[in-house]
Every structure is written in structure tokens, then in C-alpha cells.
Short mmCIF file of C-alpha atoms in Angstrom, two decimals:
data_model
loop_
_atom_site.label_atom_id
_atom_site.label_comp_id
_atom_site.label_asym_id
_atom_site.label_seq_id
_atom_site.Cartn_x
_atom_site.Cartn_y
_atom_site.Cartn_z
CA MET N 1 -9.03 -5.05 13.23
CA THR N 2 -6.22 -4.82 15.77
CA ARG N 3 -6.42 -2.75 18.96
CA ARG N 4 -4.21 -0.03 17.56
CA GLN N 5 -6.18 0.08 14.29
CA ALA N 6 -9.35 0.48 16.33
CA MET N 7 -7.80 3.40 18.21
CA VAL N 8 -7.03 5.20 14.97
CA ALA N 9 -10.44 4.45 13.47
CA ALA N 10 -12.14 5.81 16.59
CA MET N 11 -10.21 9.06 16.29
CA ALA N 12 -10.74 9.52 12.54
CA GLY N 13 -12.30 12.86 11.73
CA VAL N 14 -11.95 14.25 15.28
CA SER N 15 -11.04 17.93 15.21
CA ALA N 16 -7.99 19.27 17.01
CA PRO N 17 -8.45 20.21 20.68
CA SER N 18 -8.79 23.91 21.43
CA LEU N 19 -5.44 23.99 23.25
CA VAL N 20 -3.67 22.71 20.15
CA ALA N 21 -5.53 25.24 18.01
CA ALA N 22 -4.49 28.07 20.29
CA GLN N 23 -0.85 27.08 20.06
CA ALA N 24 -0.94 26.20 16.36
CA GLY N 25 0.89 29.32 15.22
CA ARG N 26 3.73 28.89 17.70
CA VAL N 27 4.45 25.18 18.15
CA VAL N 28 4.87 22.17 15.87
CA LYS N 29 4.62 18.76 17.53
CA TYR N 30 6.46 15.90 15.87
CA VAL N 31 6.75 12.17 16.53
CA PRO N 32 10.17 10.75 15.52
CA ARG N 33 10.83 7.12 14.73
CA GLY N 34 12.32 6.66 18.20
CA ASP N 35 14.23 8.24 21.05
CA THR N 36 17.48 10.20 20.66
CA PRO N 37 19.73 8.87 23.43
CA VAL N 38 22.87 10.37 21.87
CA LEU N 39 22.89 14.05 20.86
CA ASP N 40 26.38 14.31 19.35
CA PRO N 41 26.04 13.75 15.56
CA ILE N 42 29.74 12.95 15.21
CA TRP N 43 29.65 10.17 17.79
CA THR N 44 26.85 8.10 16.25
CA THR N 45 25.24 7.38 12.88
CA ALA N 46 21.73 7.07 14.39
CA TYR N 47 19.18 8.89 12.25
CA GLN N 48 17.36 10.45 15.19
CA THR N 49 20.64 12.13 16.14
CA ARG N 50 21.16 13.39 12.60
CA ASP N 51 17.61 14.80 12.53
CA HIS N 52 18.21 16.54 15.86
CA ALA N 53 21.49 17.91 14.47
CA TYR N 54 19.82 19.60 11.51
CA LEU N 55 17.72 21.63 13.94
CA VAL N 56 20.64 22.76 16.09
CA PHE N 57 23.61 22.92 13.75
CA ASP N 58 24.31 24.20 10.26
CA THR N 59 26.53 22.81 7.51
CA LEU N 60 28.84 24.40 4.97
CA PHE N 61 26.97 22.79 2.07
CA GLY N 62 23.51 21.28 1.68
CA LEU N 63 22.07 18.81 -0.86
CA ASP N 64 19.37 19.77 -3.33
CA ALA N 65 16.71 17.47 -4.78
CA GLN N 66 19.16 16.21 -7.41
CA PHE N 67 21.63 15.29 -4.64
CA ARG N 68 23.99 18.07 -5.73
CA PRO N 69 25.90 20.05 -3.07
CA GLN N 70 24.94 23.72 -2.75
CA PRO N 71 26.60 26.38 -0.54
CA GLN N 72 24.77 26.73 2.78
CA MET N 73 26.84 28.60 5.39
CA LEU N 74 29.11 29.70 2.58
CA GLU N 75 29.10 32.86 0.51
CA SER N 76 31.37 31.25 -2.06
CA ALA N 77 33.47 28.16 -2.79
CA GLY N 78 36.18 27.99 -5.42
CA THR N 79 39.17 25.98 -6.54
CA GLY N 80 42.65 26.77 -7.81
CA ASP N 81 46.01 25.12 -8.42
CA GLU N 82 44.44 22.62 -10.84
CA GLY N 83 41.87 21.52 -8.28
CA LYS N 84 44.28 21.05 -5.37
CA LEU N 85 43.32 24.30 -3.60
CA TRP N 86 39.81 24.91 -2.23
CA THR N 87 38.86 28.27 -0.73
CA LEU N 88 35.55 28.46 1.18
CA ARG N 89 34.19 31.85 2.28
CA LEU N 90 31.65 32.05 5.13
CA ARG N 91 28.55 34.22 4.81
CA PRO N 92 28.69 37.32 7.00
CA GLY N 93 26.67 37.63 10.20
CA LEU N 94 26.59 33.95 11.22
CA LYS N 95 26.32 33.42 14.98
CA PHE N 96 26.32 30.54 17.41
CA HIS N 97 23.53 30.10 19.93
CA ASP N 98 25.79 31.43 22.70
CA GLY N 99 26.05 34.76 20.83
CA GLU N 100 29.59 34.25 19.55
CA PRO N 101 30.30 34.77 15.84
CA VAL N 102 30.93 31.75 13.63
CA LEU N 103 34.60 31.93 12.63
CA ALA N 104 36.63 29.95 10.15
CA LYS N 105 38.69 28.46 12.99
CA ASP N 106 35.48 26.96 14.43
CA CYS N 107 34.80 25.34 11.07
CA VAL N 108 38.34 23.98 10.74
CA ALA N 109 38.11 22.32 14.16
CA SER N 110 34.66 20.97 13.33
CA ILE N 111 35.82 19.50 10.02
CA ARG N 112 38.76 17.82 11.73
CA ARG N 113 36.56 16.26 14.42
CA TRP N 114 34.03 15.05 11.83
CA GLY N 115 36.77 13.72 9.57
CA ALA N 116 38.25 11.61 12.35
CA ARG N 117 35.10 9.44 12.50
CA ASP N 118 33.17 9.76 9.25
CA THR N 119 34.24 7.43 6.45
CA PHE N 120 33.99 10.08 3.72
CA GLY N 121 35.67 12.58 6.02
CA GLN N 122 38.56 10.19 6.58
CA THR N 123 39.04 10.07 2.82
CA LEU N 124 39.00 13.87 2.52
CA LEU N 125 41.42 14.47 5.39
CA GLY N 126 43.69 11.74 4.06
CA LEU N 127 44.04 13.78 0.86
CA THR N 128 44.56 17.04 2.75
CA ASP N 129 48.01 18.55 3.19
CA GLU N 130 46.73 21.69 4.92
CA LEU N 131 43.41 22.72 6.44
CA SER N 132 43.60 26.26 7.78
CA ALA N 133 41.75 29.48 8.56
CA PRO N 134 43.81 32.34 7.07
CA ASP N 135 41.21 34.85 8.30
CA ASP N 136 37.92 34.83 10.22
CA ARG N 137 35.76 34.00 7.20
CA THR N 138 38.06 31.89 5.03
CA ILE N 139 38.57 28.11 5.17
CA ARG N 140 41.41 26.77 3.03
CA PHE N 141 42.13 23.21 1.90
CA ARG N 142 45.43 22.38 0.23
CA LEU N 143 45.15 18.87 -1.21
CA LYS N 144 47.62 16.24 -2.35
CA ALA N 145 45.53 15.70 -5.49
CA PRO N 146 42.38 17.19 -7.02
CA PHE N 147 39.23 16.11 -5.18
CA PRO N 148 36.09 17.47 -6.85
CA LEU N 149 33.89 15.58 -4.35
CA LEU N 150 34.92 17.93 -1.49
CA PRO N 151 31.57 19.84 -1.44
CA TYR N 152 29.69 16.51 -1.52
CA ALA N 153 31.71 15.26 1.45
CA LEU N 154 31.09 18.41 3.52
CA GLY N 155 27.41 18.57 2.56
CA LYS N 156 26.28 14.95 2.54
CA ALA N 157 23.07 14.25 4.43
CA SER N 158 24.05 10.75 5.50
CA PRO N 159 25.42 10.28 9.01
CA ASN N 160 27.82 11.48 10.14
CA ILE N 161 26.96 14.95 8.83
CA CYS N 162 29.65 17.62 8.96
CA VAL N 163 28.12 20.08 11.44
CA MET N 164 29.80 23.30 12.53
CA MET N 165 30.41 23.67 16.29
CA PRO N 166 32.26 26.32 18.30
CA GLU N 167 35.96 25.52 18.39
CA ARG N 168 35.83 24.91 22.16
CA LEU N 169 33.40 22.01 21.55
CA ALA N 170 34.90 20.81 18.27
CA LEU N 171 38.25 20.26 19.99
CA THR N 172 36.61 17.49 22.06
CA ASP N 173 38.15 14.08 21.35
CA PRO N 174 36.10 12.54 18.50
CA ASN N 175 35.65 9.39 20.60
CA THR N 176 34.14 11.40 23.47
CA ARG N 177 30.58 12.65 23.19
CA VAL N 178 29.82 16.35 23.12
CA THR N 179 26.87 16.97 25.44
CA GLU N 180 26.58 20.77 25.24
CA MET N 181 24.47 21.50 22.17
CA VAL N 182 25.62 24.88 20.82
CA GLY N 183 25.27 25.28 17.09
CA SER N 184 24.38 27.99 14.60
CA GLY N 185 21.26 26.36 13.16
CA PRO N 186 17.72 27.71 13.00
CA TYR N 187 16.70 26.24 16.39
CA ARG N 188 18.29 26.07 19.84
CA PHE N 189 18.17 22.88 21.89
CA LEU N 190 16.40 23.58 25.19
CA ALA N 191 18.23 21.09 27.40
CA ASN N 192 16.37 22.14 30.55
CA GLU N 193 13.08 21.00 28.99
CA GLN N 194 14.29 17.61 27.81
CA VAL N 195 12.56 14.58 29.31
CA GLN N 196 14.87 11.63 28.72
CA GLY N 197 13.19 9.03 26.57
CA ALA N 198 10.04 11.09 26.11
CA LYS N 199 10.54 14.62 24.83
CA LEU N 200 13.07 16.98 23.21
CA ILE N 201 12.31 20.69 22.82
CA TYR N 202 13.80 23.32 20.51
CA GLY N 203 13.29 27.08 20.39
CA ARG N 204 13.66 29.31 17.35
CA PHE N 205 17.06 31.02 17.17
CA GLU N 206 16.11 34.62 16.50
CA GLN N 207 19.59 35.56 15.28
CA TYR N 208 19.74 32.85 12.62
CA VAL N 209 20.41 34.30 9.15
CA PRO N 210 18.92 32.17 6.33
CA ARG N 211 20.35 32.24 2.86
CA GLU N 212 18.80 34.97 0.77
CA THR N 213 18.73 32.94 -2.44
CA GLY N 214 17.97 29.40 -3.51
CA THR N 215 15.06 27.01 -3.26
CA PRO N 216 14.33 25.08 -0.05
CA GLU N 217 14.71 21.39 -0.93
CA TRP N 218 16.26 18.52 0.99
CA THR N 219 19.01 20.21 3.06
CA ALA N 220 19.75 23.10 0.68
CA GLY N 221 18.31 26.58 0.25
CA PRO N 222 16.98 29.13 2.77
CA LYS N 223 16.23 27.66 6.22
CA ARG N 224 13.34 29.82 7.41
CA ALA N 225 12.02 28.81 10.83
CA ASN N 226 8.32 29.64 11.04
CA PHE N 227 7.59 28.18 14.50
CA ASP N 228 8.66 29.39 17.91
CA ARG N 229 9.06 25.83 19.19
CA VAL N 230 9.60 22.35 17.85
CA GLU N 231 8.55 19.57 20.21
CA MET N 232 9.67 16.02 19.57
CA HIS N 233 7.39 13.58 21.39
CA VAL N 234 8.71 10.03 21.62
CA ILE N 235 5.69 7.70 21.37
CA PRO N 236 6.88 4.09 21.22
CA ASP N 237 3.42 2.60 20.59
CA SER N 238 2.44 3.09 16.94
CA GLY N 239 -1.28 2.95 17.63
CA THR N 240 -0.98 5.73 20.18
CA ALA N 241 1.06 7.85 17.75
CA ALA N 242 -1.46 7.32 14.97
CA ALA N 243 -4.40 8.19 17.22
CA ALA N 244 -2.63 11.36 18.38
CA LEU N 245 -2.07 12.43 14.78
CA ALA N 246 -5.66 11.64 13.79
CA ALA N 247 -6.95 13.69 16.73
CA GLY N 248 -4.68 16.66 16.04
CA GLU N 249 -2.75 16.23 19.28
CA VAL N 250 0.46 16.08 17.21
CA ASP N 251 1.16 17.62 13.82
CA TRP N 252 3.56 15.23 12.16
CA TRP N 253 4.50 11.56 12.48
CA TRP N 254 7.65 10.89 10.54
CA ALA N 255 7.33 7.16 9.84
CA PRO N 256 3.87 5.61 10.23
CA GLU N 257 3.77 1.84 10.29
CA ALA N 258 2.67 0.18 7.07
CA ASP N 259 -0.47 -1.43 8.50
CA LEU N 260 -1.74 1.94 9.78
CA ILE N 261 -1.29 3.88 6.55
CA PRO N 262 -4.66 2.87 5.00
CA LEU N 263 -6.50 4.00 8.14
CA LEU N 264 -4.63 7.29 8.32
CA ARG N 265 -5.48 7.97 4.69
CA ARG N 266 -9.18 7.80 5.52
CA ASN N 267 -8.85 10.85 7.75
CA ARG N 268 -9.53 13.95 5.65
CA GLN N 269 -7.33 16.05 7.95
CA VAL N 270 -4.23 13.88 7.48
CA VAL N 271 -1.83 13.80 4.51
CA VAL N 272 0.09 10.57 3.88
CA ARG N 273 2.73 10.62 1.14
CA GLU N 274 5.93 8.99 0.05
CA VAL N 275 8.62 11.37 1.25
CA ASP N 276 11.89 9.84 0.05
CA PRO N 277 12.21 8.00 -3.28
CA THR N 278 15.30 6.17 -2.05
CA GLY N 279 13.36 4.54 0.80
CA LEU N 280 14.91 2.57 3.64
CA VAL N 281 17.19 -0.42 3.12
CA GLY N 282 17.27 -3.10 5.79
CA THR N 283 20.67 -4.45 6.79
CA LEU N 284 22.01 -7.23 8.98
CA ARG N 285 25.38 -6.14 10.35
CA LEU N 286 27.80 -8.88 11.37
CA ASN N 287 30.72 -8.46 13.76
CA HIS N 288 33.87 -9.38 11.83
CA THR N 289 36.15 -9.30 14.86
CA VAL N 290 34.78 -12.28 16.81
CA ALA N 291 33.63 -15.83 16.07
CA PRO N 292 31.63 -17.01 14.29
CA PHE N 293 31.37 -14.09 11.86
CA ASN N 294 35.10 -13.45 11.69
CA ASN N 295 34.99 -16.35 9.22
CA PRO N 296 34.06 -15.09 5.72
CA ALA N 297 32.78 -18.52 4.66
CA ILE N 298 30.28 -18.45 7.54
CA ARG N 299 29.21 -14.94 6.54
CA ARG N 300 28.63 -16.16 2.99
CA ALA N 301 26.60 -19.10 4.26
CA ILE N 302 24.27 -16.68 6.10
CA LEU N 303 24.05 -14.46 3.00
CA GLY N 304 22.93 -17.47 0.96
CA ALA N 305 20.18 -18.27 3.46
CA VAL N 306 18.57 -14.81 3.68
CA ASN N 307 15.17 -14.42 2.05
CA GLN N 308 14.59 -10.69 1.67
CA ALA N 309 10.85 -11.21 1.19
CA ASP N 310 10.63 -12.73 4.69
CA PHE N 311 12.21 -9.64 6.21
CA MET N 312 10.19 -7.12 4.20
CA THR N 313 6.88 -8.91 4.80
CA ALA N 314 7.56 -8.75 8.53
CA VAL N 315 8.40 -5.05 8.22
CA ALA N 316 5.71 -3.79 5.84
CA GLY N 317 3.13 -6.52 5.26
CA THR N 318 2.17 -8.44 2.15
CA ASP N 319 1.42 -5.46 -0.10
CA PRO N 320 4.25 -5.48 -2.70
CA ASP N 321 3.75 -1.75 -3.29
CA MET N 322 5.19 -1.12 0.20
CA TRP N 323 8.55 -2.82 -0.27
CA ARG N 324 11.04 -4.30 -2.68
CA LYS N 325 13.20 -7.42 -2.61
CA ASP N 326 16.26 -8.30 -4.75
CA VAL N 327 18.18 -5.38 -3.28
CA GLY N 328 21.94 -5.35 -3.62
CA ILE N 329 24.73 -3.26 -2.16
CA PHE N 330 23.61 0.06 -3.66
CA CYS N 331 20.16 1.64 -3.43
CA PRO N 332 17.80 0.31 -6.13
CA GLY N 333 17.04 2.74 -8.94
CA THR N 334 20.21 4.78 -8.43
CA PRO N 335 23.15 4.95 -10.87
CA MET N 336 25.46 2.57 -8.98
CA ALA N 337 22.89 -0.23 -8.55
CA SER N 338 23.38 -3.35 -10.69
CA ASP N 339 22.52 -7.05 -10.91
CA THR N 340 26.16 -8.16 -10.55
CA GLY N 341 26.36 -11.23 -8.31
CA MET N 342 22.69 -10.91 -7.29
CA GLU N 343 22.03 -14.62 -7.79
CA VAL N 344 23.36 -15.14 -4.26
CA LEU N 345 20.24 -13.30 -3.02
CA THR N 346 17.74 -14.10 -5.75
CA GLY N 347 18.36 -17.83 -6.21
CA PRO N 348 16.19 -20.52 -4.56
CA ARG N 349 16.33 -20.58 -0.75
CA ASP N 350 17.09 -23.94 0.82
CA ILE N 351 17.59 -23.97 4.60
CA ALA N 352 18.86 -27.57 4.61
CA ALA N 353 21.51 -26.67 2.03
CA SER N 354 22.41 -23.56 4.02
CA ARG N 355 22.84 -25.63 7.17
CA ARG N 356 25.25 -27.87 5.27
CA ALA N 357 27.12 -24.84 3.93
CA LEU N 358 27.38 -23.46 7.45
CA ALA N 359 28.84 -26.72 8.74
CA ALA N 360 31.24 -26.94 5.81
CA ALA N 361 32.37 -23.38 6.56
CA GLY N 362 33.44 -24.49 10.02
CA TYR N 363 30.64 -23.33 12.30
CA ASN N 364 31.11 -25.18 15.58
CA GLY N 365 28.29 -24.02 17.81
CA GLU N 366 29.77 -20.63 18.75
CA LYS N 367 27.28 -18.36 20.46
CA VAL N 368 25.64 -15.71 18.27
CA VAL N 369 24.65 -12.69 20.37
CA LEU N 370 21.94 -10.86 18.44
CA LEU N 371 21.16 -7.32 19.61
CA SER N 372 17.40 -7.19 19.01
CA THR N 373 15.62 -3.84 19.06
CA THR N 374 12.21 -3.87 20.74
CA ASN N 375 10.91 -0.29 20.66
CA ILE N 376 11.05 0.59 16.94
CA PRO N 377 8.64 -1.68 15.02
CA ILE N 378 10.63 -2.06 11.79
CA LEU N 379 13.79 -2.87 13.75
CA LYS N 380 11.91 -5.33 15.94
CA ALA N 381 10.61 -7.00 12.78
CA VAL N 382 14.05 -7.53 11.23
CA SER N 383 15.43 -8.63 14.62
CA ASP N 384 12.68 -11.26 14.99
CA VAL N 385 13.24 -12.64 11.49
CA ALA N 386 17.02 -12.70 11.97
CA ALA N 387 16.67 -14.59 15.25
CA ASP N 388 14.37 -17.11 13.59
CA LEU N 389 16.77 -17.55 10.66
CA PHE N 390 19.74 -18.20 12.93
CA GLN N 391 17.71 -20.74 14.88
CA ARG N 392 16.53 -22.53 11.73
CA LEU N 393 20.15 -22.73 10.63
CA GLY N 394 20.97 -24.52 13.88
CA MET N 395 23.07 -21.72 15.35
CA ASN N 396 23.51 -21.15 19.08
CA VAL N 397 21.52 -17.91 19.33
CA ASP N 398 21.44 -15.60 22.33
CA ASN N 399 18.67 -13.18 21.36
CA GLN N 400 19.21 -10.20 23.65
CA GLN N 401 16.27 -7.80 23.46
CA MET N 402 16.68 -4.12 24.29
CA ASP N 403 15.61 -0.65 23.20
CA TRP N 404 17.30 1.03 20.25
CA GLY N 405 19.19 3.48 22.44
CA THR N 406 20.87 0.58 24.19
CA VAL N 407 21.74 -1.03 20.86
CA VAL N 408 23.35 2.23 19.69
CA GLN N 409 25.55 2.31 22.77
CA ARG N 410 26.21 -1.44 22.95
CA ARG N 411 27.23 -1.88 19.31
CA VAL N 412 30.42 0.18 19.79
CA SER N 413 31.78 -2.46 22.19
CA LYS N 414 34.61 -4.53 20.81
CA ASN N 415 34.51 -6.98 23.71
CA PRO N 416 33.82 -10.66 23.06
CA PRO N 417 30.09 -11.54 23.13
CA GLU N 418 30.41 -13.20 26.54
CA GLN N 419 31.88 -9.95 27.93
CA GLY N 420 29.23 -7.52 26.76
CA GLY N 421 30.02 -7.61 23.06
CA TRP N 422 27.83 -8.77 20.20
CA SER N 423 27.66 -10.79 17.00
CA ALA N 424 24.92 -9.21 14.87
CA PHE N 425 22.21 -6.55 14.80
CA GLY N 426 19.61 -5.38 12.31
CA THR N 427 19.10 -1.78 11.25
CA PHE N 428 17.93 0.37 8.35
CA TRP N 429 19.78 2.93 6.26
CA GLY N 430 18.16 5.55 4.06
CA GLY N 431 18.74 4.72 0.42
CA LEU N 432 20.52 8.07 0.09
CA ASP N 433 23.17 6.70 2.46
CA MET N 434 23.74 3.72 0.12
CA PHE N 435 23.81 5.90 -2.99
CA ASP N 436 27.46 5.31 -3.87
CA PRO N 437 30.78 4.09 -2.41
CA ALA N 438 31.65 7.58 -1.14
CA VAL N 439 28.87 7.74 1.48
CA HIS N 440 28.15 4.04 2.09
CA ALA N 441 29.39 3.62 5.68
CA PHE N 442 28.57 -0.10 5.99
CA LEU N 443 30.64 -0.81 2.87
CA ARG N 444 33.92 0.50 4.25
CA GLY N 445 36.52 -2.18 4.87
CA THR N 446 38.98 -0.28 7.06
CA GLY N 447 38.93 -2.66 10.02
CA ALA N 448 39.19 -0.87 13.36
CA ASN N 449 38.35 2.47 11.67
CA ALA N 450 35.17 1.16 10.05
CA ALA N 451 31.65 1.42 11.46
CA PRO N 452 30.71 -1.07 14.23
CA GLY N 453 31.17 -4.53 12.79
CA TRP N 454 34.68 -3.43 11.73
CA PRO N 455 35.07 -5.35 8.44
CA GLU N 456 38.49 -5.36 6.81
CA SER N 457 38.54 -5.55 3.02
CA PRO N 458 41.62 -4.17 1.24
CA ARG N 459 40.07 -4.96 -2.14
CA ILE N 460 36.88 -2.98 -1.47
CA GLU N 461 38.99 -0.07 -0.26
CA GLU N 462 41.20 -0.26 -3.37
CA LEU N 463 38.15 -0.23 -5.65
CA ARG N 464 36.56 2.61 -3.67
CA THR N 465 39.69 4.73 -4.08
CA GLN N 466 39.59 4.12 -7.83
CA TRP N 467 35.87 5.00 -7.87
CA LEU N 468 36.50 8.38 -6.25
CA GLY N 469 38.67 9.45 -9.18
CA ALA N 470 36.77 7.79 -12.04
CA ASP N 471 34.42 9.26 -14.66
CA ASP N 472 30.74 8.25 -14.81
CA ALA N 473 31.30 5.13 -16.90
CA GLY N 474 34.24 4.09 -14.76
CA GLN N 475 32.25 4.61 -11.57
CA ARG N 476 29.47 2.31 -12.80
CA ARG N 477 31.98 -0.37 -13.75
CA LEU N 478 33.78 -0.10 -10.42
CA ALA N 479 30.49 -0.18 -8.51
CA ARG N 480 29.75 -3.54 -10.12
CA GLU N 481 33.17 -4.81 -9.04
CA ILE N 482 32.60 -3.50 -5.52
CA GLN N 483 29.28 -5.31 -5.29
CA ALA N 484 30.85 -8.57 -6.45
CA GLN N 485 33.59 -8.19 -3.85
CA ALA N 486 31.08 -7.30 -1.14
CA PHE N 487 29.25 -10.56 -1.77
CA GLN N 488 32.56 -12.32 -1.09
CA ASP N 489 33.60 -10.35 1.99
CA VAL N 490 30.04 -9.73 3.29
CA PRO N 491 30.51 -6.54 5.33
CA TYR N 492 26.75 -6.69 5.88
CA ILE N 493 23.69 -8.42 4.39
CA PRO N 494 21.03 -6.35 2.56
CA LEU N 495 17.51 -7.31 3.65
CA GLY N 496 15.33 -5.43 1.15
CA GLN N 497 13.93 -1.93 0.70
CA GLN N 498 10.91 -0.40 2.41
CA LYS N 499 9.24 2.64 0.87
CA SER N 500 9.34 5.76 3.04
CA PHE N 501 6.04 7.41 3.95
CA THR N 502 5.34 10.29 6.28
CA ALA N 503 2.04 11.57 7.71
CA TYR N 504 1.09 15.06 8.88
CA ARG N 505 -1.93 17.25 9.52
CA ARG N 506 -3.36 18.90 6.41
CA ASN N 507 -2.88 22.36 7.93
CA LEU N 508 0.90 21.87 7.86
CA GLU N 509 2.45 23.14 4.64
CA GLY N 510 5.95 23.16 3.22
CA VAL N 511 7.06 19.68 4.34
CA LEU N 512 10.10 18.97 2.18
CA ASP N 513 11.04 15.68 0.56
CA GLY N 514 13.93 13.74 1.97
CA LEU N 515 14.69 14.15 5.66
CA PRO N 516 12.59 15.46 8.56
CA VAL N 517 13.72 19.09 8.58
CA PHE N 518 11.85 21.87 10.36
CA TRP N 519 12.54 24.88 8.20
CA ASN N 520 10.08 25.93 5.45
CA ILE N 521 7.10 24.30 7.23
CA ARG N 522 4.24 26.58 8.28
CA ARG N 523 0.55 26.59 9.13
CA ALA N 524 -1.86 26.75 6.19
#
């Protein structure tokens, strides 16, 4: 038994301290996967930032459990002019945290800012002839062509989410971070109580108006805040987080490590369950703008060397029920997933042959700067395996280890590796964010406008455009073509899928599937 397992075992069955019991009705204490160094959900795709954003901000649409968009801030949404006109009507009584009413002009500015950075938003705005606010509660889109995916784009739960900000904040340059957190969501961000790297605090927004109808699921339905405060406690050591949950010092740990799950399950006061059927998909992102990974043949040589089982075993252990290999470009088990071209990942692994392929591709000893995350265990695991793989392939690896917050800020640099840039980093995406070509940010091939790594693939973009207008059968066919092309262009390398579990105290009810959201939860 490891030290951290012993800590959890020692705390098993311990009742909650009296202080926690006294505050139980007012405060929920939560342990996120890691720190939230960036608060602006338009500036970064980091999940911790998205989770923070759902507390503070609201969205025009939400997603239900069938991944269908449902009106959220909206009273109604309708189309006209053969699908080229969309009219969205805000619900009455919506207010921002500064007391100002939510107006359509705020939403128009927010959509424009989001659409400048988000890949799906770029598609929507590219099809938009006019985006206007004809009155205080009406948002109007006039489109060049019908676009039935508009509600999906505005309501998607994958970063970047389309949050509504006051116009004065939404007019901020999309490439400049917004630091003042004023939204219209169910909780206010209490900036004066933030402890950088350790704690984020939120207070219930008493003037928030939930939807009157609908079922709370995923990000749709009424958002009823039942706690006065939400406290996010950043606990980098997994053993410490598990012991705190077992002792009742915290209420909810979003992502317990795989080796601690059996011990947590032995505690009668803790619930451990799979929370998201789409799981988490590991990815190795390569920088297409600098050597050596600006060479597609070198990228393909690395793809042919990756053993997904090595990465997933490091992440989640040897229990095959905790992870899945043979994962392609789209989330396993979803409509767009297929076996097209999968032999490049499922065939026999031969490091000697991969070294020869790398040499034949023209690798000449260029430095590979790997941004390795140290403070989030699953990211550390994929970083360690990636570093080892590069070394076994004979590459000149500079394994630079840092916390995830630094990776998030460093990966936007387009400088050469020797001037503060980078070559590769490992991360995870929720399977929901790899559901289809519309939301799959790492699949975009728009060069300088793509996510960090900046791949350029005209063919993937052409196929994606066709997919957006195709019927179900056409979308499945095009998704197979996109996967085949992705294995040629290699915008990123899939590393396997980890199942998503969450753990919380048994006296916490109403925890929804999907994302860590803080409405609907209450004390038993």
C-alpha cells in the first residue's frame, strides 16, 4: 500500500468534523482537477476555466442528456426565410451581477468575441451576414445559407463555451484576457477571497432567475443554486484530496485517481460513480509551425510508434475496465467513430522500425521541447510516457517540466523552441469535445487560426464544411474520410480513452452527469 493509499484507508469511516456539519447547509467544498490560472473562458480551452465559467456566466442554450441544444437564457428561438433568419428572444428579468439588466446588445458583443476564437464560432460568424439587436430582448442572425446547427454552436459545452458578458467586457479584444468576472449565472465570483493557486470562492447570486420549465441535466434545464457558497479547493496531492473527502473535510472531488477509487468505494459515506459516458481522451499535440513536427512524414512516424496501452496504463493502471485503447479521431461509441485507417494505431509496434521511419522522414536531431505537466497526475503520466517514447526513438528531447497553468500560458507562444516556444504537449479532452467535426477543436486545420499547434489542412477543412451541411448518412461517410485524412496530416495523436469517475459525500444529492456544475445539488 502506498503512502497516499494508507492516508485514505486511515480516514475511512471517519465522520465529518463538527465545523463542516455546521456549515453543511450553506457551503459546498469541491476539489477540481487542478488550478484555474486563467478565468476568461474565451481566452483558453482549459476545462477548469470552463467549469468556473458555468458558475459565473450563463449561455443562450444548454445541452440535455441526449446532447441536444435547449433554450437556456432564451424565451424562444425560431427561424424564417428558409432557415437563413434566426430570431432569439431573451427571457425577461435577467440581470448581471453588477445589477444591470442583460440586454440583447450584450449578447451580440459576447457572441462576436466568442466567435473570434472558438472554431465552431468562427464557422457560424463566417456564415453570418448580420448579427444585430433590434430591441433589448431580441438577437437576430441573418445568414448567407441555412445553418440548423446554430443552437448547437451557441450551446455547446466544449471549450470555448459561448458565455454572455456585459457589452463593456465583451468588447475586449478576444486576444486579451478579461479579468473582471461579471456574468449573469447562478453564482458570483468573489475575487477578494481568491487565493491564487489554492482557492476560488463563489457566492449565490440572489437575483438569478432559473428557467421555470425543463429537467436539470448536463447544462440544460433550471439552474437552482441551493448553496450560499461554492468553495473550490486546489489540492495537488491526490492522497491528500482523497483523505479530505473520506473525512468529510470536502464534499466533492471531481476526478479521483484510478488507484484510489477502490479505497474510496470502501467508505460507506462516499459515492463513486462514472459521471460521463464519453470519458476523457488523451492527446499528444504537436506544433506544426516549427521543426521537427512541421514535417508531416515525421508526424506520421511518431503516430506509428505510439502504443495507446502504454499511455493508458500509466494513466489508469492495468485494470482494462478503467480505460480503452484503439481510439481514433472521434470519441469511441459515438456516431462519428469508425475503424477507418485504425491499423496505423492498432498494428504491431516496432520501435526499431519507427526509428528507421523517422530517419527516412528526414529527422536530423532537431530539439523536441516537450511541455510536461507535473501537478495533474493524468497529465504527468502522459507527459512521462511521451518523453520516454521520444527518447526511445532517438530524438533530441528537452523535457521541460512545469505546472499545468504554465503549460496553458506557454502553449500559446509561436516562438521557436529555443526562444520560449515548444514542440509537443500532452492533454486530455472530454469525449463530448471530440463528438463530431463541429466541436472538435484539435481537428481544425486553419493554420494560424487553429488551436495551439496550428495545423493547416485544407482537405480536413473542406470535408468539415461538407459535413456541416450533410444528412446523417453523409455525416458518417464524411467522418470516415476526415479520420483517414487526419491520419495523414496528424493534427494530433490520440492516446486512448480513460473512463470518467467522480466521488462525493453521500449526503450530497443531485449531482448531474456530464460536467461539474453546481446547480441542482443539495444536502440530503
